[in-house]
């Protein structure tokens, strides 16, 4: 299985990770063997149909008897081929399941319908930024249902499951951008659960992470809140233009009375907005299900304040 990388087939994405060539090699093996036997069976079938077609005056002959060497061959050869295919695939599987010890670790959270990537310094982004030519290990979990993290260019895919951690790793040798999909149907906006893998040059990655992590100091509270709203999954369930979604629209919410599921009303002030982030099932808006996850432990006080300040700026009718 080791050796020079094979070119990707024309209908395949580019090989953008070190494991992609090995995965493609397994595909070549299986596809080549399957094509050979398809052609063999088709040709022999056509020959036999012609050779043994019905004749008007059939000639009597001896009853057919078994052919032991042929029977052994068509039993042993496929068995050996299947065992070899298993070994070829298992070797690649073991490589993909065993990351090197010095991997750079990033936490991945899947939730309807977005990916969130948490870096070692605590910064969270909606896209995955990684350094080129360095082993990256993803430790993934889900906030709600089963998702599946899939990067076709890297030939890596792993289910993301509630209540447990799953992992995958890769090395992207060259800078560039690559598409992330969710490959497990997870609800209404499954097809919108997209992200990018942005591969930086090693020296540029450290600079990007420092600057991106400092957004609370670089931006005003409302501007930082808008960024958090986009990157922490809020926009997947709440619109800001009055359109209802999985959750109520947040257009013009601040200062307005909210009718709750228990029949009471509450004014959406700063305390209500903060409580809705930390204890989202405490006061559920009428007409909506209590499906919002808590942000306790996922947002610090400065981030909560920034989000509240952003929500206070939203105008429009409700």
CSV table of C-alpha atoms in Angstrom, one decimal:
chain,number,residue,atom,x,y,z
A,1,UNK,CA,0.0,0.0,0.0
A,2,UNK,CA,3.0,2.3,0.4
A,3,UNK,CA,4.5,4.2,-2.5
A,4,UNK,CA,4.0,7.2,-4.8
A,5,UNK,CA,0.5,8.8,-4.8
A,6,UNK,CA,-1.8,7.7,-7.6
A,7,UNK,CA,-3.6,10.4,-9.5
A,8,UNK,CA,-7.3,10.9,-8.5
A,9,UNK,CA,-9.9,9.6,-10.9
A,10,UNK,CA,-11.4,12.3,-13.0
A,11,UNK,CA,-14.7,12.1,-11.1
A,12,UNK,CA,-13.1,12.3,-7.7
A,13,UNK,CA,-12.2,15.4,-5.7
A,14,UNK,CA,-8.5,16.5,-5.5
A,15,UNK,CA,-6.3,14.6,-3.1
A,16,UNK,CA,-5.7,17.2,-0.4
A,17,UNK,CA,-4.5,15.1,2.5
A,18,UNK,CA,-1.8,12.5,3.0
A,19,UNK,CA,-4.3,9.7,3.4
A,20,UNK,CA,-6.3,10.6,0.3
A,21,UNK,CA,-4.0,8.7,-2.1
A,22,UNK,CA,-4.2,5.5,0.1
A,23,UNK,CA,-8.0,5.6,0.1
A,24,UNK,CA,-8.0,6.1,-3.7
A,25,UNK,CA,-5.6,3.2,-4.1
A,26,UNK,CA,-8.1,0.9,-2.3
A,27,UNK,CA,-10.8,2.2,-4.6
A,28,UNK,CA,-8.6,1.4,-7.6
A,29,UNK,CA,-8.1,-2.1,-6.4
A,30,UNK,CA,-11.8,-2.8,-5.8
A,31,UNK,CA,-12.9,-1.1,-8.9
A,32,UNK,CA,-10.3,-2.9,-11.1
A,33,UNK,CA,-11.1,-6.3,-9.8
A,34,UNK,CA,-14.9,-5.7,-10.1
A,35,UNK,CA,-14.5,-4.4,-13.7
A,36,UNK,CA,-12.3,-7.4,-14.6
A,37,UNK,CA,-14.8,-10.0,-13.4
A,38,UNK,CA,-17.8,-8.1,-14.8
A,39,UNK,CA,-16.1,-8.2,-18.2
A,40,UNK,CA,-15.1,-11.9,-17.8
A,41,UNK,CA,-18.6,-13.0,-16.8
A,42,UNK,CA,-20.3,-10.9,-19.5
A,43,UNK,CA,-18.0,-12.2,-22.3
A,44,UNK,CA,-18.2,-15.9,-21.1
A,45,UNK,CA,-22.0,-15.5,-20.8
A,46,UNK,CA,-22.3,-14.3,-24.3
A,47,UNK,CA,-20.1,-17.1,-25.6
A,48,UNK,CA,-22.0,-19.8,-23.8
A,49,UNK,CA,-25.3,-18.4,-25.0
A,50,UNK,CA,-24.1,-18.6,-28.6
A,51,UNK,CA,-22.2,-21.9,-28.3
A,52,UNK,CA,-25.0,-23.8,-26.5
A,53,UNK,CA,-28.0,-22.2,-28.1
A,54,UNK,CA,-31.0,-24.5,-28.9
A,55,UNK,CA,-30.6,-26.4,-32.2
A,56,UNK,CA,-33.3,-27.8,-34.4
A,57,UNK,CA,-31.8,-31.3,-34.4
A,58,UNK,CA,-29.9,-31.7,-31.2
A,59,UNK,CA,-27.3,-34.5,-31.1
A,60,UNK,CA,-27.4,-36.8,-28.1
A,61,UNK,CA,-24.3,-36.7,-26.0
A,62,UNK,CA,-23.0,-37.9,-22.7
A,63,UNK,CA,-24.4,-36.3,-19.5
A,64,UNK,CA,-22.1,-33.5,-18.2
A,65,UNK,CA,-19.9,-34.3,-15.3
A,66,UNK,CA,-18.1,-32.1,-12.7
A,67,UNK,CA,-14.8,-30.5,-13.2
A,68,UNK,CA,-12.9,-30.6,-9.9
A,69,UNK,CA,-10.0,-28.3,-10.9
A,70,UNK,CA,-12.4,-25.7,-12.2
A,71,UNK,CA,-14.6,-25.9,-9.1
A,72,UNK,CA,-11.5,-25.5,-6.8
A,73,UNK,CA,-10.3,-22.6,-8.9
A,74,UNK,CA,-13.6,-20.6,-8.8
A,75,UNK,CA,-13.7,-21.2,-5.0
A,76,UNK,CA,-10.1,-20.5,-4.0
A,77,UNK,CA,-9.4,-17.6,-6.3
A,78,UNK,CA,-12.3,-15.4,-5.2
A,79,UNK,CA,-11.5,-16.3,-1.5
A,80,UNK,CA,-7.9,-15.2,-1.9
A,81,UNK,CA,-9.0,-12.0,-3.7
A,82,UNK,CA,-11.5,-11.2,-0.9
A,83,UNK,CA,-8.9,-11.8,1.8
A,84,UNK,CA,-6.5,-9.5,-0.1
A,85,UNK,CA,-9.0,-6.8,-0.5
A,86,UNK,CA,-9.8,-7.0,3.2
A,87,UNK,CA,-6.1,-6.7,4.1
A,88,UNK,CA,-5.6,-3.7,1.8
A,89,UNK,CA,-8.5,-1.9,3.2
A,90,UNK,CA,-7.8,-2.8,6.8
A,91,UNK,CA,-4.2,-1.5,6.5
A,92,UNK,CA,-5.6,1.9,5.4
A,93,UNK,CA,-8.2,1.8,8.2
A,94,UNK,CA,-5.7,1.2,10.9
A,95,UNK,CA,-3.6,4.2,9.6
A,96,UNK,CA,-6.6,6.4,9.6
A,97,UNK,CA,-7.6,5.4,13.1
A,98,UNK,CA,-4.2,5.9,14.7
A,99,UNK,CA,-3.1,9.6,14.8
A,100,UNK,CA,0.5,10.4,15.6
A,101,UNK,CA,1.2,11.5,19.2
A,102,UNK,CA,2.2,15.1,18.4
A,103,UNK,CA,-1.2,16.0,16.7
A,104,UNK,CA,-2.7,19.5,17.1
A,105,UNK,CA,-6.1,18.9,18.7
A,106,UNK,CA,-9.2,20.8,17.9
A,107,UNK,CA,-12.7,20.2,19.5
A,108,UNK,CA,-15.6,19.9,17.0
A,109,UNK,CA,-19.2,20.3,18.0
A,110,UNK,CA,-22.1,19.4,15.7
A,111,UNK,CA,-25.5,20.9,16.3
A,112,UNK,CA,-28.5,21.6,14.1
A,113,UNK,CA,-27.3,23.0,11.8
A,114,UNK,CA,-23.8,24.2,12.1
A,115,UNK,CA,-20.2,23.0,13.0
A,116,UNK,CA,-18.3,24.8,15.8
A,117,UNK,CA,-14.5,24.4,16.1
A,118,UNK,CA,-12.9,25.1,19.5
A,119,UNK,CA,-9.2,25.7,19.6
A,120,UNK,CA,-6.8,25.0,22.5
A,121,UNK,CA,-6.9,28.7,23.6
A,122,UNK,CA,-10.7,28.6,23.8
A,123,UNK,CA,-11.5,30.5,20.6
A,124,UNK,CA,-14.5,29.1,18.7
A,125,UNK,CA,-15.0,29.5,15.0
A,126,UNK,CA,-17.6,28.3,12.4
A,127,UNK,CA,-14.9,27.2,10.0
A,128,UNK,CA,-12.0,24.9,10.6
A,129,UNK,CA,-8.6,26.6,10.3
A,130,UNK,CA,-5.5,24.4,10.4
A,131,UNK,CA,-1.8,24.7,9.7
A,132,UNK,CA,-0.4,23.0,6.6
A,133,UNK,CA,1.8,20.0,6.8
A,134,UNK,CA,0.9,19.3,10.5
A,135,UNK,CA,-1.1,16.5,12.0
A,136,UNK,CA,-4.5,17.7,13.1
A,137,UNK,CA,-6.7,15.6,15.4
A,138,UNK,CA,-10.4,16.3,15.7
A,139,UNK,CA,-12.3,15.3,18.9
A,140,UNK,CA,-16.0,15.5,18.0
A,141,UNK,CA,-19.3,15.5,19.8
A,142,UNK,CA,-22.9,16.3,19.0
A,143,UNK,CA,-25.3,18.6,20.9
A,144,UNK,CA,-28.5,16.9,19.5
A,145,UNK,CA,-28.7,14.2,16.9
A,146,UNK,CA,-26.2,12.1,14.9
A,147,UNK,CA,-24.2,14.2,12.4
A,148,UNK,CA,-21.3,13.0,10.1
A,149,UNK,CA,-18.2,15.2,9.5
A,150,UNK,CA,-17.1,14.7,5.9
A,151,UNK,CA,-14.4,16.4,3.9
A,152,UNK,CA,-14.3,14.8,0.4
A,153,UNK,CA,-11.0,16.4,-0.6
A,154,UNK,CA,-9.3,14.7,2.5
A,155,UNK,CA,-11.2,11.4,2.1
A,156,UNK,CA,-12.1,11.5,5.8
A,157,UNK,CA,-15.6,11.0,7.3
A,158,UNK,CA,-16.7,10.3,10.8
A,159,UNK,CA,-20.0,10.1,12.6
A,160,UNK,CA,-20.5,12.7,15.4
A,161,UNK,CA,-22.7,11.1,18.1
A,162,UNK,CA,-24.6,12.6,21.1
A,163,UNK,CA,-23.2,11.4,24.4
A,164,UNK,CA,-19.8,10.3,23.3
A,165,UNK,CA,-16.6,11.4,21.5
A,166,UNK,CA,-15.5,10.3,18.1
A,167,UNK,CA,-12.2,11.2,16.5
A,168,UNK,CA,-10.4,11.6,13.2
A,169,UNK,CA,-7.1,13.0,12.0
A,170,UNK,CA,-5.5,14.3,8.8
A,171,UNK,CA,-2.5,16.1,7.4
A,172,UNK,CA,-3.1,18.7,4.7
A,173,UNK,CA,0.2,19.3,2.9
A,174,UNK,CA,-0.7,22.4,1.0
A,175,UNK,CA,-2.6,25.7,1.9
A,176,UNK,CA,-6.1,26.1,0.4
A,177,UNK,CA,-9.8,25.8,1.1
A,178,UNK,CA,-11.9,22.7,1.3
A,179,UNK,CA,-15.6,22.0,1.8
A,180,UNK,CA,-17.0,20.3,4.9
A,181,UNK,CA,-20.4,18.5,4.7
A,182,UNK,CA,-22.7,16.8,7.1
A,183,UNK,CA,-23.2,13.3,5.6
A,184,UNK,CA,-25.9,12.1,8.0
A,185,UNK,CA,-29.4,13.4,7.5
A,186,UNK,CA,-30.1,15.5,10.6
A,187,UNK,CA,-33.3,17.5,9.9
A,188,UNK,CA,-34.8,20.3,7.9
A,189,UNK,CA,-31.6,22.3,7.2
A,190,UNK,CA,-29.3,19.3,6.9
A,191,UNK,CA,-28.0,20.5,3.4
A,192,UNK,CA,-27.1,23.9,4.9
A,193,UNK,CA,-24.8,22.3,7.5
A,194,UNK,CA,-21.6,23.4,5.8
A,195,UNK,CA,-18.2,24.7,6.8
A,196,UNK,CA,-14.8,25.3,5.3
A,197,UNK,CA,-11.4,23.9,6.1
A,198,UNK,CA,-9.0,26.7,5.6
A,199,UNK,CA,-5.4,25.4,5.5
A,200,UNK,CA,-2.9,28.1,6.3
A,201,UNK,CA,0.8,28.2,5.9
A,202,UNK,CA,2.3,27.3,9.4
A,203,UNK,CA,3.6,30.8,10.1
A,204,UNK,CA,0.3,32.3,9.0
A,205,UNK,CA,-1.8,30.0,11.2
A,206,UNK,CA,-0.4,31.3,14.5
A,207,UNK,CA,-0.9,34.9,13.4
A,208,UNK,CA,-4.5,34.1,12.4
A,209,UNK,CA,-5.3,32.4,15.7
A,210,UNK,CA,-3.9,35.3,17.7
A,211,UNK,CA,-5.9,37.9,15.8
A,212,UNK,CA,-9.1,35.9,15.6
A,213,UNK,CA,-9.1,35.1,19.3
A,214,UNK,CA,-8.8,38.8,20.2
A,215,UNK,CA,-12.1,39.8,18.6
A,216,UNK,CA,-13.6,41.0,21.9
A,217,UNK,CA,-10.9,43.6,22.3
A,218,UNK,CA,-10.8,44.6,18.6
A,219,UNK,CA,-14.6,45.1,18.2
A,220,UNK,CA,-17.3,47.0,19.9
A,221,UNK,CA,-19.7,44.9,22.0
A,222,UNK,CA,-22.6,44.8,19.5
A,223,UNK,CA,-20.2,44.0,16.6
A,224,UNK,CA,-18.6,41.2,18.6
A,225,UNK,CA,-22.1,40.0,19.5
A,226,UNK,CA,-23.0,39.9,15.8
A,227,UNK,CA,-20.0,37.7,15.1
A,228,UNK,CA,-20.9,35.4,18.0
A,229,UNK,CA,-24.4,35.2,16.7
A,230,UNK,CA,-23.1,33.9,13.4
A,231,UNK,CA,-20.4,31.6,14.7
A,232,UNK,CA,-22.1,30.0,17.8
A,233,UNK,CA,-25.1,28.5,15.9
A,234,UNK,CA,-27.7,31.1,16.9
A,235,UNK,CA,-28.5,32.0,13.2
A,236,UNK,CA,-29.3,28.4,12.4
A,237,UNK,CA,-32.5,28.6,14.5
A,238,UNK,CA,-33.3,32.3,15.0
A,239,UNK,CA,-33.8,34.8,12.2
A,240,UNK,CA,-33.2,38.6,12.6
A,241,UNK,CA,-35.8,39.6,9.9
A,242,UNK,CA,-39.0,38.5,11.6
A,243,UNK,CA,-39.1,35.1,9.9
A,244,UNK,CA,-40.0,32.3,12.3
A,245,UNK,CA,-37.7,29.2,12.4
A,246,UNK,CA,-36.9,26.4,14.8
A,247,UNK,CA,-36.8,29.2,17.4
A,248,UNK,CA,-38.6,32.6,17.4
A,249,UNK,CA,-37.3,35.5,15.4
A,250,UNK,CA,-35.2,37.9,17.4
A,251,UNK,CA,-36.0,41.0,15.3
A,252,UNK,CA,-37.1,43.8,17.6
A,253,UNK,CA,-37.1,41.5,20.6
A,254,UNK,CA,-35.5,43.8,23.2
A,255,UNK,CA,-38.0,45.5,25.4
A,256,UNK,CA,-41.0,43.7,24.0
A,257,UNK,CA,-43.3,41.4,25.9
A,258,UNK,CA,-43.0,37.7,25.1
A,259,UNK,CA,-45.9,35.3,25.5
A,260,UNK,CA,-44.6,32.1,27.1
A,261,UNK,CA,-45.8,28.5,26.8
A,262,UNK,CA,-47.2,28.5,30.3
A,263,UNK,CA,-49.5,31.4,29.4
A,264,UNK,CA,-47.6,34.1,31.2
A,265,UNK,CA,-45.7,37.0,29.6
A,266,UNK,CA,-42.3,38.5,30.3
A,267,UNK,CA,-40.5,41.6,29.0
A,268,UNK,CA,-37.4,40.7,27.0
A,269,UNK,CA,-34.8,42.8,29.0
A,270,UNK,CA,-31.1,42.1,29.6
A,271,UNK,CA,-31.8,39.6,32.4
A,272,UNK,CA,-34.3,37.7,30.3
A,273,UNK,CA,-31.9,37.5,27.3
A,274,UNK,CA,-29.1,36.3,29.6
A,275,UNK,CA,-31.3,33.7,31.2
A,276,UNK,CA,-32.4,32.4,27.8
A,277,UNK,CA,-28.8,31.7,26.9
A,278,UNK,CA,-28.0,30.0,30.2
A,279,UNK,CA,-31.3,28.3,31.0
A,280,UNK,CA,-33.2,28.2,27.6
A,281,UNK,CA,-35.9,25.9,28.9
A,282,UNK,CA,-36.8,28.1,31.9
A,283,UNK,CA,-39.1,30.5,29.9
A,284,UNK,CA,-40.1,28.9,26.5
A,285,UNK,CA,-41.9,31.2,24.0
A,286,UNK,CA,-45.4,30.0,23.2
A,287,UNK,CA,-45.6,28.0,20.0
A,288,UNK,CA,-42.0,26.6,20.1
A,289,UNK,CA,-40.4,23.5,21.5
A,290,UNK,CA,-37.8,23.6,24.3
A,291,UNK,CA,-35.0,22.3,22.0
A,292,UNK,CA,-32.4,25.0,22.5
A,293,UNK,CA,-29.2,23.8,24.2
A,294,UNK,CA,-27.7,25.7,27.1
A,295,UNK,CA,-24.7,28.0,26.5
A,296,UNK,CA,-23.6,27.6,30.1
A,297,UNK,CA,-19.9,26.9,30.1
A,298,UNK,CA,-19.7,27.7,26.4
A,299,UNK,CA,-19.9,31.5,26.6
A,300,UNK,CA,-18.1,33.6,29.2
A,301,UNK,CA,-19.6,36.7,30.7
A,302,UNK,CA,-18.0,39.1,28.1
A,303,UNK,CA,-19.4,37.0,25.3
A,304,UNK,CA,-22.9,36.9,26.8
A,305,UNK,CA,-22.8,40.7,27.3
A,306,UNK,CA,-21.8,41.1,23.7
A,307,UNK,CA,-24.6,38.9,22.4
A,308,UNK,CA,-27.1,40.9,24.5
A,309,UNK,CA,-25.8,44.2,23.2
A,310,UNK,CA,-26.2,42.9,19.6
A,311,UNK,CA,-29.8,41.7,20.3
A,312,UNK,CA,-30.6,45.2,21.6
A,313,UNK,CA,-29.7,46.7,18.2
A,314,UNK,CA,-32.1,44.5,16.2
A,315,UNK,CA,-35.0,46.4,14.8
A,316,UNK,CA,-37.9,45.4,12.6
A,317,UNK,CA,-41.4,44.2,13.2
A,318,UNK,CA,-42.3,41.1,15.1
